[in-house]
Coordinates of C-alpha atoms and ligand atoms in Angstrom, one line a residue:
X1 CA -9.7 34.5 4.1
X2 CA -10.6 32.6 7.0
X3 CA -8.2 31.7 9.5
X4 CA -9.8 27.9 11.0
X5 CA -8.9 28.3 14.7
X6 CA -8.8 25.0 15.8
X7 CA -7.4 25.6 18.7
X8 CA -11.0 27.3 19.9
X9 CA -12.6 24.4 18.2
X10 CA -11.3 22.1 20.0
X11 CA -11.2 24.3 23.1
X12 CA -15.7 24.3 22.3
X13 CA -15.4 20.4 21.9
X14 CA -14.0 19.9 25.1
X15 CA -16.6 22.5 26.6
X16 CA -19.3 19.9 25.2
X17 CA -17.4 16.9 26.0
X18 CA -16.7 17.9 29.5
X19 CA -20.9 18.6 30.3
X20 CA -21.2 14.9 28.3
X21 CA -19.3 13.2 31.1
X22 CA -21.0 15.3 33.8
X23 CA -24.5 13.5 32.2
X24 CA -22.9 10.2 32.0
X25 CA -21.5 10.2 35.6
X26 CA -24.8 11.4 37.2
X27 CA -26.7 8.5 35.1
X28 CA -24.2 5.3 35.4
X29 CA -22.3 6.4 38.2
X30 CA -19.0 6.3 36.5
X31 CA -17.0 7.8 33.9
X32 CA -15.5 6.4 30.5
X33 CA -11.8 5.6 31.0
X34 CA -8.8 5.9 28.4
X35 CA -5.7 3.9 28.5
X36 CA -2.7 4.7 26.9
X37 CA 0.1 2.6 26.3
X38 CA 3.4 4.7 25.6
X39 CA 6.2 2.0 24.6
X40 CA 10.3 3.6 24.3
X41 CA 11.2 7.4 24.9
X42 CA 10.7 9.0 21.3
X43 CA 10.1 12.8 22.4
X44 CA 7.2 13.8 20.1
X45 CA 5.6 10.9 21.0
X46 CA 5.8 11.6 25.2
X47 CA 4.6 15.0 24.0
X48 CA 1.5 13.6 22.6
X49 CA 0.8 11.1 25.5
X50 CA 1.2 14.7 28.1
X51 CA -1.1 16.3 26.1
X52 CA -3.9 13.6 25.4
X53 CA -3.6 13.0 29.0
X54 CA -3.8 16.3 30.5
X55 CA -6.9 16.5 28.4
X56 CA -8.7 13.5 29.5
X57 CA -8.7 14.7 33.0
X58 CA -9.9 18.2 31.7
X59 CA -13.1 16.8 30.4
X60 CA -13.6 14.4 33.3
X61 CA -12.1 11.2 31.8
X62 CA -9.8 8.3 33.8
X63 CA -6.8 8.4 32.2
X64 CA -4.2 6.0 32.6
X65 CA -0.6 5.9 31.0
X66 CA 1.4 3.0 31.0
X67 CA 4.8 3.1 30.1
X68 CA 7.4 0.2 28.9
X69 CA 11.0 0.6 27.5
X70 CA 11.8 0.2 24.5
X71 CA 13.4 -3.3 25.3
X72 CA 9.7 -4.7 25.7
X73 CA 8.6 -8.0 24.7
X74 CA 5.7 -7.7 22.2
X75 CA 3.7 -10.9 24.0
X76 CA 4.1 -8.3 27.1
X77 CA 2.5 -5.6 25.3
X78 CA 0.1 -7.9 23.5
X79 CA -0.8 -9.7 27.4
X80 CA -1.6 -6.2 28.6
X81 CA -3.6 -5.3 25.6
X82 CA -5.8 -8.5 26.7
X83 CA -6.4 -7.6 30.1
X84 CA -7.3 -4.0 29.5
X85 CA -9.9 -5.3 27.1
X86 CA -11.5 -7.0 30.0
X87 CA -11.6 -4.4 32.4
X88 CA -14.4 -3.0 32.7
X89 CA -13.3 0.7 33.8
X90 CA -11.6 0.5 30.8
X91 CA -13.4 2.3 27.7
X92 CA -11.1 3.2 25.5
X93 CA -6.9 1.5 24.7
X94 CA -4.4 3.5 22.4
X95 CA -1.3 2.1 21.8
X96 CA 0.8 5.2 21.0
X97 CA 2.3 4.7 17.1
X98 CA 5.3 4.0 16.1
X99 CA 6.5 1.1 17.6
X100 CA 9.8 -0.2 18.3
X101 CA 10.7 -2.5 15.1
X102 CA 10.5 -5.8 17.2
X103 CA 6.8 -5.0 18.0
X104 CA 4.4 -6.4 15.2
X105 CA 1.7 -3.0 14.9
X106 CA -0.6 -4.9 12.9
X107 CA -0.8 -7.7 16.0
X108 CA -0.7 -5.0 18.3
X109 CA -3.9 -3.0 16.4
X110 CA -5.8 -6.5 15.9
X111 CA -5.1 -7.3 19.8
X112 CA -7.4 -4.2 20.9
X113 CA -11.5 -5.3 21.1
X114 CA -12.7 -3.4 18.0
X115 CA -15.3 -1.5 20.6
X116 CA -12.2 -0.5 22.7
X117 CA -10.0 0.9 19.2
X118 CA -10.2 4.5 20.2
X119 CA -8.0 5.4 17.3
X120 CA -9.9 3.4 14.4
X121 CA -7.1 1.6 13.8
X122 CA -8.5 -2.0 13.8
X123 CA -9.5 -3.7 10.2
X124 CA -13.2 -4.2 11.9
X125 CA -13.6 0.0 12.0
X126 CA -12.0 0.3 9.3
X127 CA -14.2 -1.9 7.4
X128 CA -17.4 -0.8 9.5
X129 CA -16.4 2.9 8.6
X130 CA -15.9 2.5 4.8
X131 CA -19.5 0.5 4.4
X132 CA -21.0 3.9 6.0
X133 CA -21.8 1.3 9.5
X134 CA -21.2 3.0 13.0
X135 CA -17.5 2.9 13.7
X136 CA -14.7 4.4 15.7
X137 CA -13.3 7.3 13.1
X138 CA -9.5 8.1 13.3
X139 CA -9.1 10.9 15.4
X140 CA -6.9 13.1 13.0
X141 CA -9.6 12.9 10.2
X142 CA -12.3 13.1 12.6
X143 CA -10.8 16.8 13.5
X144 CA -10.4 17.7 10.0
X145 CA -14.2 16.9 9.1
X146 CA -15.2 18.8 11.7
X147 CA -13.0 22.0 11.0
X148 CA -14.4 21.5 7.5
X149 CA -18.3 21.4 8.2
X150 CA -17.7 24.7 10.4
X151 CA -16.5 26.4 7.2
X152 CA -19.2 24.8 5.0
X153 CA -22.1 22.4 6.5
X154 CA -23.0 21.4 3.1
X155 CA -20.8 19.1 1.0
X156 CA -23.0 17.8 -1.2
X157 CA -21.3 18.1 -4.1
X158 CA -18.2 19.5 -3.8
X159 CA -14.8 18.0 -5.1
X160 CA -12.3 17.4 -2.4
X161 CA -8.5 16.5 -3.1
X162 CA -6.8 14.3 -0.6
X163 CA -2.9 15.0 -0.9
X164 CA -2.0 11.7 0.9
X165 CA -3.2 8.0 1.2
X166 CA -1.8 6.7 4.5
X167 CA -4.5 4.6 6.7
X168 CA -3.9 7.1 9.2
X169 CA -5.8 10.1 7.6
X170 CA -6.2 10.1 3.6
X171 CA -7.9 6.7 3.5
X172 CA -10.0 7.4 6.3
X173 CA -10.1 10.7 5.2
X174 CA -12.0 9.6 1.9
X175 CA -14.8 8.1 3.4
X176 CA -15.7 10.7 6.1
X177 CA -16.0 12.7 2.7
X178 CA -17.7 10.3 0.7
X179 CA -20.2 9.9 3.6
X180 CA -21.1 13.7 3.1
X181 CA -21.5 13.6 -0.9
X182 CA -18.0 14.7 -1.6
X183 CA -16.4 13.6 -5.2
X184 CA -13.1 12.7 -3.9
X185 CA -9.6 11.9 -6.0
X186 CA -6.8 10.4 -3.6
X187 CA -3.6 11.3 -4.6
X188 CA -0.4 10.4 -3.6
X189 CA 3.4 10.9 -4.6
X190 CA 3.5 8.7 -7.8
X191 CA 0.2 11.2 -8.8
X192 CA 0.9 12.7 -12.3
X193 CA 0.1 16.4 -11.8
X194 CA -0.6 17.5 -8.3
X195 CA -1.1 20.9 -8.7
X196 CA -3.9 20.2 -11.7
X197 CA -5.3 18.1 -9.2
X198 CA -5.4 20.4 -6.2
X199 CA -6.7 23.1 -8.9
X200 CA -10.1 21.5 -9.6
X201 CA -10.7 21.0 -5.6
X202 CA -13.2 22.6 -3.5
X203 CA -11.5 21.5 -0.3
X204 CA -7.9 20.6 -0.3
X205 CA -6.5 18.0 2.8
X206 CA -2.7 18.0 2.9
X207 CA -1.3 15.3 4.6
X208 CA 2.0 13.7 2.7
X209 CA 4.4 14.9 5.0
X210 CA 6.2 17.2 2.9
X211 CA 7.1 20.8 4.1
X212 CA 5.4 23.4 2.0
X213 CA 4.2 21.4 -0.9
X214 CA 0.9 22.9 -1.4
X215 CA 1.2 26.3 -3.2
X216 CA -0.4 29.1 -3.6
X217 CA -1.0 29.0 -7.9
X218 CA -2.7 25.5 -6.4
X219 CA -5.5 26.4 -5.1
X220 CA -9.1 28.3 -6.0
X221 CA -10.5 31.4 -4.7
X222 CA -13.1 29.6 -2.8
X223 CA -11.3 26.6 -1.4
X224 CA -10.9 25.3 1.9
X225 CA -7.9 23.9 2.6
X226 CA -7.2 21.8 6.0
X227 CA -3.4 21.1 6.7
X228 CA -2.1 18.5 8.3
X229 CA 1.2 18.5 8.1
X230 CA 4.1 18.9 11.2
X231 CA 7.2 18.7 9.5
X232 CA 10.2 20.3 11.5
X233 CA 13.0 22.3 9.3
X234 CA 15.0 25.2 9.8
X235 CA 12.9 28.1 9.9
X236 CA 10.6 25.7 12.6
X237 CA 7.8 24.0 12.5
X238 CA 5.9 23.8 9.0
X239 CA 2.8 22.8 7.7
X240 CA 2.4 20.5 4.0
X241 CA 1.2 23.8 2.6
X242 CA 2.7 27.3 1.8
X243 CA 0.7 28.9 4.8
X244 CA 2.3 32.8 2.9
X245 CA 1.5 31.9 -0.2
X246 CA -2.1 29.9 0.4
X247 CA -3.6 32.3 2.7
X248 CA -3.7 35.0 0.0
X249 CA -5.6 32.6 -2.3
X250 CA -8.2 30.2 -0.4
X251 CA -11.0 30.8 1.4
X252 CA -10.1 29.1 4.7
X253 CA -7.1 27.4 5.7
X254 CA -5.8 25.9 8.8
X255 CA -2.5 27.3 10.3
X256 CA 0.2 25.5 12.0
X257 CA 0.3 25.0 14.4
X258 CA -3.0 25.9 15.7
X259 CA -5.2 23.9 13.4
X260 CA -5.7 20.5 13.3
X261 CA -3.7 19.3 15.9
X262 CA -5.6 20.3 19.0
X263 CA -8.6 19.3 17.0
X264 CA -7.0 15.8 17.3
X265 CA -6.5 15.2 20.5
X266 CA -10.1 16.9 21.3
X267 CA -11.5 13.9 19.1
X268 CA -9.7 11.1 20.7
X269 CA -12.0 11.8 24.1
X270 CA -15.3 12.3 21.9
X271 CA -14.0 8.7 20.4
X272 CA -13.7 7.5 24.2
X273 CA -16.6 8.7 25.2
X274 CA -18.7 7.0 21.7
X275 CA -17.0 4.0 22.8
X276 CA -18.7 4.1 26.4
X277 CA -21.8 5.1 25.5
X278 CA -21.8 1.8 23.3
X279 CA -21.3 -0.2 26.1
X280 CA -23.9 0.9 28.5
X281 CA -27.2 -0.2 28.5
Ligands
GUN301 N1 1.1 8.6 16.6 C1 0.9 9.7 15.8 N2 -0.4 9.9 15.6 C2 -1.1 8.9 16.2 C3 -2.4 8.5 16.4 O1 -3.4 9.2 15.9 N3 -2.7 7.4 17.1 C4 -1.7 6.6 17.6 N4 -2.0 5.5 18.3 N5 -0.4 6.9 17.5 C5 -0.1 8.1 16.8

């Protein structure tokens, strides 16, 4: 079996990344910038903000964090949303998700200039990125696709199973695969038989949210199977698949964590620095 490190994946993407930015900055004379907009105290999500900051200045990036209570008005939010799509130093803006329930995240997402929606979010990538057109690509997906072609460059073909249809990753998720000549099925909790499902797959990407769903009688000999689950319980942190159980079956998997997650963050600068490059001339 193959144990996906994505932790040295994403580790070699920021390698990459980093020399990127040393290209940009000698040609333009600056560097792309990321904004992050952190609203309330929720810990995982201060977690995540550390981390995709701490990695922005690894590769080279401006990063910027700005922080509101949770008390904030959304016409606040929405004000500064306006003025960071105007600024110039400004490349990429990520609202960090979720959002207090006062603050409207479909006004918040439609706020940020589609060319400045790091995360893929707004309906205008969205759209762009299921009609195959050049787009911003959710960063979580983004990671997955690329811990997938390391296993196997050629897709053509193959049947994937998406275990999951949130906007976040399965829809997404779909057309990065579709893209590559994948035969996807989508499937979701209402789906009749999941494990008949997962059975016919080639690859396998688990991300419902539910600890240890994906077993090992699942999956084929040869599948690849991408996890991207984080679900806390008592024995710690777990993936949406039987890591035990899996691992004796597929042919690759992704721990957790380990896998996808670093993979994410990695993606979120290669998204910034797509985003700058679009802008110069
Ligand atoms: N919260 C959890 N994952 C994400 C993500 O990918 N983007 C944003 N903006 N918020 C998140």
């Amino acid at each position: 079996m193959i144990l996906i490190d994505g932790k040295k994946a994403a580790a070699e993407l920021r390698q990459e990344l980093k020399h990127e930015v040393t290209g940009l900055k000698a040609k333009y004379n600056k560097v792309p910038g990321l904004t992050v907009i952190l609203i309330g105290d929720l810990t995982p999500s201060q977690i995540y903000v550390r981390n995709k900051e701490k990695s922005a200045n690894e590769v080279g990036l401006k990063s910027e964090v700005i922080k509101y209570p949770d008390s904030v008005e959304e016409k606040t939010v929405l004000e500064k949303i306006k003025e960071l799509n105007t600024d110039e130093t400004v490349s990429g803006i990520l609202v960090q998700l979720p959002l207090p329930k006062h603050i409207n995240k479909q006004k918040v997402i439609e706020t940020i200039l589609p060319s400045k929606d790091v995360d893929g979010f707004h309906p205008m990538n969205v759209g762009n990125l299921s009609s195959g057109y050049e787009s911003s690509v959710p960063c979580t997906p983004l990671g997955c696709y690329l811990l997938i072609k390391k296993v196997e460059p050629n897709l053509n073909g193959k049947k994937a199973v998406i275990v999951g249809r949130s906007n976040l990753n399965g829809k997404p998720m779909t057309q990065l695969l579709l893209k590559e000549n994948c035969t996807v099925t989508i499937t979701h909790s209402k789906t009749k038989d999941l494990k008949a499902e997962c059975l016919e797959a080639d690859i396998i990407v688990a991300a419902v949210g539910i600890p240890e769903l994906v077993k090992g009688d699942w999956v084929k000999k040869d599948t690849i199977v991408i996890d991207v689950g984080i679900n806390k319980t008592d024995k710690g942190i777990v993936g949406d698949v039987d890591f035990d159980e899996v691992s004796k079956n597929a042919k690759a998997l992704t721990p957790v964590p380990g896998g996808v997650g670093p993979m994410t963050i990695a993606c979120l600068l290669k998204n910034t620095i797509e985003c700058f490059k679009r802008t110069q001339i």
